[in-house]
C-alpha cells in the first residue's frame, strides 16, 4: 500500500511539472539575449526558460520572468 501511494504521488508531481507544451509543438527561442533586457543569456547565472502557450522564452534571471509576466501579452508580441 505504501509503495502504491508513493507511486501515485510521484506520478501526480511529474504530471504537474509540465512546461505548458510538448517538445514537438513549442517554438524554440532563437536569441542568445534575455527576452526582457539586453543581457546575454548566462551573464547573470543559469538562464531561466519558460513556455507560454507554444512559445519558449529565455531570461537572464528570475526577476526578469516576473517583470515579463506583468505585461505578458505585450511582451510576447515583441518577440521575434
N, CA, C and O atoms as a GROMACS GRO file, in nm:
protein
  320
    1UNK      N    1   0.082  -0.120   0.000
    1UNK     CA    2   0.000   0.000   0.000
    1UNK      C    3   0.087   0.126   0.000
    1UNK      O    4   0.058   0.222  -0.072
    2UNK      N    5   0.194   0.125   0.081
    2UNK     CA    6   0.281   0.241   0.088
    2UNK      C    7   0.349   0.265  -0.047
    2UNK      O    8   0.364   0.379  -0.090
    3UNK      N    9   0.389   0.157  -0.113
    3UNK     CA   10   0.452   0.168  -0.244
    3UNK      C   11   0.355   0.227  -0.346
    3UNK      O   12   0.394   0.310  -0.428
    4UNK      N   13   0.231   0.184  -0.341
    4UNK     CA   14   0.130   0.235  -0.433
    4UNK      C   15   0.107   0.384  -0.412
    4UNK      O   16   0.098   0.460  -0.508
    5UNK      N   17   0.098   0.427  -0.288
    5UNK     CA   18   0.077   0.569  -0.258
    5UNK      C   19   0.197   0.652  -0.303
    5UNK      O   20   0.181   0.762  -0.356
    6UNK      N   21   0.318   0.600  -0.281
    6UNK     CA   22   0.438   0.670  -0.324
    6UNK      C   23   0.440   0.684  -0.476
    6UNK      O   24   0.473   0.790  -0.529
    7UNK      N   25   0.404   0.577  -0.546
    7UNK     CA   26   0.400   0.580  -0.691
    7UNK      C   27   0.296   0.681  -0.741
    7UNK      O   28   0.324   0.758  -0.833
    8UNK      N   29   0.180   0.682  -0.682
    8UNK     CA   30   0.076   0.777  -0.721
    8UNK      C   31   0.119   0.921  -0.696
    8UNK      O   32   0.095   1.009  -0.779
    9UNK      N   33   0.182   0.946  -0.583
    9UNK     CA   34   0.229   1.081  -0.552
    9UNK      C   35   0.336   1.125  -0.652
    9UNK      O   36   0.336   1.240  -0.696
   10UNK      N   37   0.425   1.034  -0.689
   10UNK     CA   38   0.530   1.065  -0.785
   10UNK      C   39   0.470   1.097  -0.922
   10UNK      O   40   0.512   1.193  -0.987
   11UNK      N   41   0.374   1.018  -0.965
   11UNK     CA   42   0.309   1.043  -1.094
   11UNK      C   43   0.235   1.176  -1.094
   11UNK      O   44   0.237   1.248  -1.194
   12UNK      N   45   0.170   1.208  -0.984
   12UNK     CA   46   0.099   1.335  -0.974
   12UNK      C   47   0.196   1.453  -0.985
   12UNK      O   48   0.169   1.548  -1.057
   13UNK      N   49   0.307   1.445  -0.914
   13UNK     CA   50   0.406   1.553  -0.920
   13UNK      C   51   0.466   1.564  -1.059
   13UNK      O   52   0.487   1.675  -1.108
   14UNK      N   53   0.493   1.452  -1.122
   14UNK     CA   54   0.551   1.454  -1.256
   14UNK      C   55   0.454   1.517  -1.356
   14UNK      O   56   0.497   1.589  -1.446
   15UNK      N   57   0.326   1.491  -1.341
   15UNK     CA   58   0.229   1.549  -1.434
   15UNK      C   59   0.214   1.699  -1.415
   15UNK      O   60   0.179   1.770  -1.509
   16UNK      N   61   0.240   1.748  -1.296
   16UNK     CA   62   0.231   1.892  -1.267
   16UNK      C   63   0.354   1.967  -1.313
   16UNK      O   64   0.352   2.090  -1.320
   17UNK      N   65   0.461   1.897  -1.344
   17UNK     CA   66   0.587   1.961  -1.378
   17UNK      C   67   0.597   2.001  -1.524
   17UNK      O   68   0.703   2.047  -1.567
   18UNK      N   69   0.492   1.986  -1.600
   18UNK     CA   70   0.494   2.021  -1.742
   18UNK      C   71   0.524   2.168  -1.763
   18UNK      O   72   0.505   2.250  -1.673
   19UNK      N   73   0.571   2.201  -1.882
   19UNK     CA   74   0.609   2.339  -1.912
   19UNK      C   75   0.504   2.412  -1.994
   19UNK      O   76   0.527   2.526  -2.034
   20UNK      N   77   0.392   2.350  -2.019
   20UNK     CA   78   0.288   2.420  -2.094
   20UNK      C   79   0.276   2.375  -2.238
   20UNK      O   80   0.180   2.414  -2.306
   21UNK      N   81   0.368   2.296  -2.287
   21UNK     CA   82   0.359   2.247  -2.423
   21UNK      C   83   0.448   2.126  -2.439
   21UNK      O   84   0.535   2.100  -2.355
   22UNK      N   85   0.428   2.053  -2.545
   22UNK     CA   86   0.515   1.939  -2.570
   22UNK      C   87   0.630   1.983  -2.657
   22UNK      O   88   0.621   2.085  -2.727
   23UNK      N   89   0.737   1.909  -2.654
   23UNK     CA   90   0.856   1.946  -2.728
   23UNK      C   91   0.828   1.959  -2.878
   23UNK      O   92   0.894   2.037  -2.946
   24UNK      N   93   0.734   1.884  -2.929
   24UNK     CA   94   0.710   1.885  -3.073
   24UNK      C   95   0.636   2.010  -3.122
   24UNK      O   96   0.647   2.044  -3.239
   25UNK      N   97   0.562   2.078  -3.034
   25UNK     CA   98   0.485   2.193  -3.082
   25UNK      C   99   0.530   2.325  -3.022
   25UNK      O  100   0.462   2.426  -3.041
   26UNK      N  101   0.640   2.327  -2.952
   26UNK     CA  102   0.690   2.451  -2.891
   26UNK      C  103   0.792   2.516  -2.984
   26UNK      O  104   0.887   2.451  -3.029
   27UNK      N  105   0.771   2.645  -3.013
   27UNK     CA  106   0.866   2.721  -3.094
   27UNK      C  107   0.985   2.756  -3.007
   27UNK      O  108   0.968   2.817  -2.901
   28UNK      N  109   1.104   2.719  -3.050
   28UNK     CA  110   1.223   2.745  -2.968
   28UNK      C  111   1.260   2.893  -2.971
   28UNK      O  112   1.231   2.965  -3.068
   29UNK      N  113   1.323   2.937  -2.864
   29UNK     CA  114   1.369   3.075  -2.850
   29UNK      C  115   1.502   3.085  -2.922
   29UNK      O  116   1.597   3.016  -2.884
   30UNK      N  117   1.512   3.167  -3.024
   30UNK     CA  118   1.629   3.170  -3.112
   30UNK      C  119   1.742   3.263  -3.068
   30UNK      O  120   1.855   3.249  -3.114
   31UNK      N  121   1.714   3.356  -2.979
   31UNK     CA  122   1.812   3.458  -2.941
   31UNK      C  123   1.902   3.410  -2.828
   31UNK      O  124   1.865   3.322  -2.751
   32UNK      N  125   2.021   3.470  -2.818
   32UNK     CA  126   2.108   3.443  -2.705
   32UNK      C  127   2.103   3.559  -2.604
   32UNK      O  128   2.189   3.571  -2.518
   33UNK      N  129   1.999   3.644  -2.618
   33UNK     CA  130   1.978   3.756  -2.528
   33UNK      C  131   1.849   3.735  -2.450
   33UNK      O  132   1.757   3.668  -2.496
   34UNK      N  133   1.844   3.793  -2.330
   34UNK     CA  134   1.725   3.787  -2.245
   34UNK      C  135   1.606   3.848  -2.319
   34UNK      O  136   1.620   3.946  -2.391
   35UNK      N  137   1.488   3.788  -2.301
   35UNK     CA  138   1.367   3.837  -2.368
   35UNK      C  139   1.324   3.974  -2.318
   35UNK      O  140   1.245   4.042  -2.384
   36UNK      N  141   1.374   4.016  -2.202
   36UNK     CA  142   1.331   4.143  -2.145
   36UNK      C  143   1.440   4.250  -2.148
   36UNK      O  144   1.411   4.368  -2.170
   37UNK      N  145   1.563   4.210  -2.128
   37UNK     CA  146   1.674   4.307  -2.123
   37UNK      C  147   1.772   4.279  -2.236
   37UNK      O  148   1.750   4.189  -2.317
   38UNK      N  149   1.876   4.355  -2.242
   38UNK     CA  150   1.982   4.331  -2.341
   38UNK      C  151   2.094   4.245  -2.284
   38UNK      O  152   2.203   4.241  -2.340
   39UNK      N  153   2.068   4.178  -2.173
   39UNK     CA  154   2.170   4.092  -2.112
   39UNK      C  155   2.183   3.962  -2.189
   39UNK      O  156   2.084   3.902  -2.231
   40UNK      N  157   2.307   3.920  -2.208
   40UNK     CA  158   2.332   3.792  -2.273
   40UNK      C  159   2.291   3.679  -2.179
   40UNK      O  160   2.318   3.685  -2.059
   41UNK      N  161   2.226   3.576  -2.234
   41UNK     CA  162   2.187   3.462  -2.152
   41UNK      C  163   2.311   3.399  -2.090
   41UNK      O  164   2.410   3.374  -2.160
   42UNK      N  165   2.307   3.373  -1.961
   42UNK     CA  166   2.420   3.318  -1.888
   42UNK      C  167   2.502   3.423  -1.817
   42UNK      O  168   2.586   3.389  -1.733
   43UNK      N  169   2.480   3.551  -1.848
   43UNK     CA  170   2.559   3.657  -1.784
   43UNK      C  171   2.519   3.681  -1.639
   43UNK      O  172   2.595   3.740  -1.562
   44UNK      N  173   2.401   3.636  -1.601
   44UNK     CA  174   2.351   3.655  -1.464
   44UNK      C  175   2.334   3.520  -1.394
   44UNK      O  176   2.255   3.508  -1.300
   45UNK      N  177   2.407   3.421  -1.439
   45UNK     CA  178   2.392   3.285  -1.386
   45UNK      C  179   2.320   3.198  -1.488
   45UNK      O  180   2.317   3.230  -1.607
   46UNK      N  181   2.263   3.091  -1.441
   46UNK     CA  182   2.193   2.998  -1.529
   46UNK      C  183   2.067   3.064  -1.585
   46UNK      O  184   1.984   3.114  -1.508
   47UNK      N  185   2.050   3.066  -1.718
   47UNK     CA  186   1.930   3.125  -1.776
   47UNK      C  187   1.803   3.051  -1.731
   47UNK      O  188   1.807   2.933  -1.698
   48UNK      N  189   1.693   3.124  -1.731
   48UNK     CA  190   1.563   3.068  -1.694
   48UNK      C  191   1.482   3.051  -1.822
   48UNK      O  192   1.470   3.144  -1.901
   49UNK      N  193   1.426   2.932  -1.842
   49UNK     CA  194   1.345   2.903  -1.960
   49UNK      C  195   1.201   2.881  -1.918
   49UNK      O  196   1.173   2.804  -1.826
   50UNK      N  197   1.109   2.948  -1.986
   50UNK     CA  198   0.965   2.932  -1.961
   50UNK      C  199   0.898   2.907  -2.096
   50UNK      O  200   0.952   2.942  -2.201
   51UNK      N  201   0.779   2.846  -2.091
   51UNK     CA  202   0.700   2.825  -2.211
   51UNK      C  203   0.564   2.890  -2.189
   51UNK      O  204   0.495   2.861  -2.090
   52UNK      N  205   0.526   2.977  -2.281
   52UNK     CA  206   0.396   3.044  -2.277
   52UNK      C  207   0.320   2.999  -2.401
   52UNK      O  208   0.355   3.036  -2.513
   53UNK      N  209   0.216   2.919  -2.381
   53UNK     CA  210   0.144   2.863  -2.495
   53UNK      C  211   0.235   2.771  -2.573
   53UNK      O  212   0.275   2.666  -2.524
   54UNK      N  213   0.269   2.811  -2.695
   54UNK     CA  214   0.358   2.730  -2.778
   54UNK      C  215   0.492   2.798  -2.801
   54UNK      O  216   0.566   2.759  -2.891
   55UNK      N  217   0.525   2.900  -2.721
   55UNK     CA  218   0.649   2.976  -2.739
   55UNK      C  219   0.743   2.960  -2.620
   55UNK      O  220   0.706   2.991  -2.506
   56UNK      N  221   0.863   2.911  -2.647
   56UNK     CA  222   0.968   2.906  -2.545
   56UNK      C  223   1.028   3.046  -2.533
   56UNK      O  224   1.050   3.114  -2.633
   57UNK      N  225   1.054   3.089  -2.410
   57UNK     CA  226   1.113   3.221  -2.386
   57UNK      C  227   1.224   3.202  -2.283
   57UNK      O  228   1.209   3.128  -2.187
   58UNK      N  229   1.338   3.270  -2.305
   58UNK     CA  230   1.451   3.258  -2.213
   58UNK      C  231   1.485   3.394  -2.152
   58UNK      O  232   1.474   3.499  -2.216
   59UNK      N  233   1.526   3.388  -2.026
   59UNK     CA  234   1.556   3.508  -1.948
   59UNK      C  235   1.693   3.493  -1.883
   59UNK      O  236   1.741   3.382  -1.860
   60UNK      N  237   1.756   3.608  -1.854
   60UNK     CA  238   1.887   3.606  -1.789
   60UNK      C  239   1.877   3.573  -1.641
   60UNK      O  240   1.973   3.524  -1.582
   61UNK      N  241   1.760   3.601  -1.579
   61UNK     CA  242   1.744   3.578  -1.435
   61UNK      C  243   1.595   3.570  -1.399
   61UNK      O  244   1.510   3.607  -1.479
   62UNK      N  245   1.566   3.523  -1.279
   62UNK     CA  246   1.427   3.508  -1.234
   62UNK      C  247   1.352   3.641  -1.223
   62UNK      O  248   1.234   3.644  -1.257
   63UNK      N  249   1.413   3.750  -1.177
   63UNK     CA  250   1.339   3.877  -1.172
   63UNK      C  251   1.286   3.921  -1.309
   63UNK      O  252   1.181   3.985  -1.317
   64UNK      N  253   1.357   3.888  -1.416
   64UNK     CA  254   1.309   3.924  -1.549
   64UNK      C  255   1.181   3.848  -1.585
   64UNK      O  256   1.096   3.901  -1.656
   65UNK      N  257   1.168   3.726  -1.536
   65UNK     CA  258   1.047   3.648  -1.562
   65UNK      C  259   0.926   3.721  -1.503
   65UNK      O  260   0.825   3.738  -1.570
   66UNK      N  261   0.938   3.763  -1.378
   66UNK     CA  262   0.827   3.832  -1.311
   66UNK      C  263   0.791   3.962  -1.383
   66UNK      O  264   0.673   3.992  -1.400
   67UNK      N  265   0.891   4.038  -1.425
   67UNK     CA  266   0.865   4.163  -1.497
   67UNK      C  267   0.799   4.136  -1.632
   67UNK      O  268   0.708   4.208  -1.673
   68UNK      N  269   0.845   4.033  -1.701
   68UNK     CA  270   0.790   3.995  -1.831
   68UNK      C  271   0.643   3.956  -1.818
   68UNK      O  272   0.560   3.994  -1.900
   69UNK      N  273   0.612   3.880  -1.713
   69UNK     CA  274   0.476   3.830  -1.693
   69UNK      C  275   0.378   3.938  -1.650
   69UNK      O  276   0.257   3.919  -1.664
   70UNK      N  277   0.426   4.051  -1.598
   70UNK     CA  278   0.336   4.160  -1.560
   70UNK      C  279   0.265   4.218  -1.682
   70UNK      O  280   0.153   4.267  -1.671
   71UNK      N  281   0.329   4.212  -1.798
   71UNK     CA  282   0.270   4.261  -1.922
   71UNK      C  283   0.290   4.154  -2.030
   71UNK      O  284   0.347   4.179  -2.136
   72UNK      N  285   0.242   4.034  -1.999
   72UNK     CA  286   0.272   3.915  -2.078
   72UNK      C  287   0.234   3.928  -2.226
   72UNK      O  288   0.318   3.904  -2.312
   73UNK      N  289   0.112   3.966  -2.255
   73UNK     CA  290   0.068   3.972  -2.395
   73UNK      C  291   0.152   4.069  -2.478
   73UNK      O  292   0.193   4.036  -2.589
   74UNK      N  293   0.178   4.186  -2.424
   74UNK     CA  294   0.258   4.285  -2.497
   74UNK      C  295   0.401   4.236  -2.516
   74UNK      O  296   0.458   4.253  -2.624
   75UNK      N  297   0.458   4.175  -2.413
   75UNK     CA  298   0.595   4.126  -2.424
   75UNK      C  299   0.606   4.009  -2.521
   75UNK      O  300   0.704   3.999  -2.595
   76UNK      N  301   0.508   3.919  -2.521
   76UNK     CA  302   0.510   3.808  -2.616
   76UNK      C  303   0.500   3.860  -2.759
   76UNK      O  304   0.562   3.805  -2.850
   77UNK      N  305   0.423   3.965  -2.780
   77UNK     CA  306   0.407   4.022  -2.914
   77UNK      C  307   0.537   4.082  -2.966
   77UNK      O  308   0.556   4.092  -3.087
   78UNK      N  309   0.627   4.123  -2.877
   78UNK     CA  310   0.754   4.184  -2.916
   78UNK      C  311   0.859   4.081  -2.957
   78UNK      O  312   0.961   4.117  -3.015
   79UNK      N  313   0.836   3.954  -2.926
   79UNK     CA  314   0.936   3.852  -2.957
   79UNK      C  315   0.952   3.835  -3.107
   79UNK      O  316   0.855   3.845  -3.182
   80UNK      N  317   1.075   3.811  -3.150
   80UNK     CA  318   1.098   3.792  -3.295
   80UNK      C  319   1.035   3.664  -3.346
   80UNK      O  320   1.045   3.633  -3.465
   0.00000   0.00000   0.00000
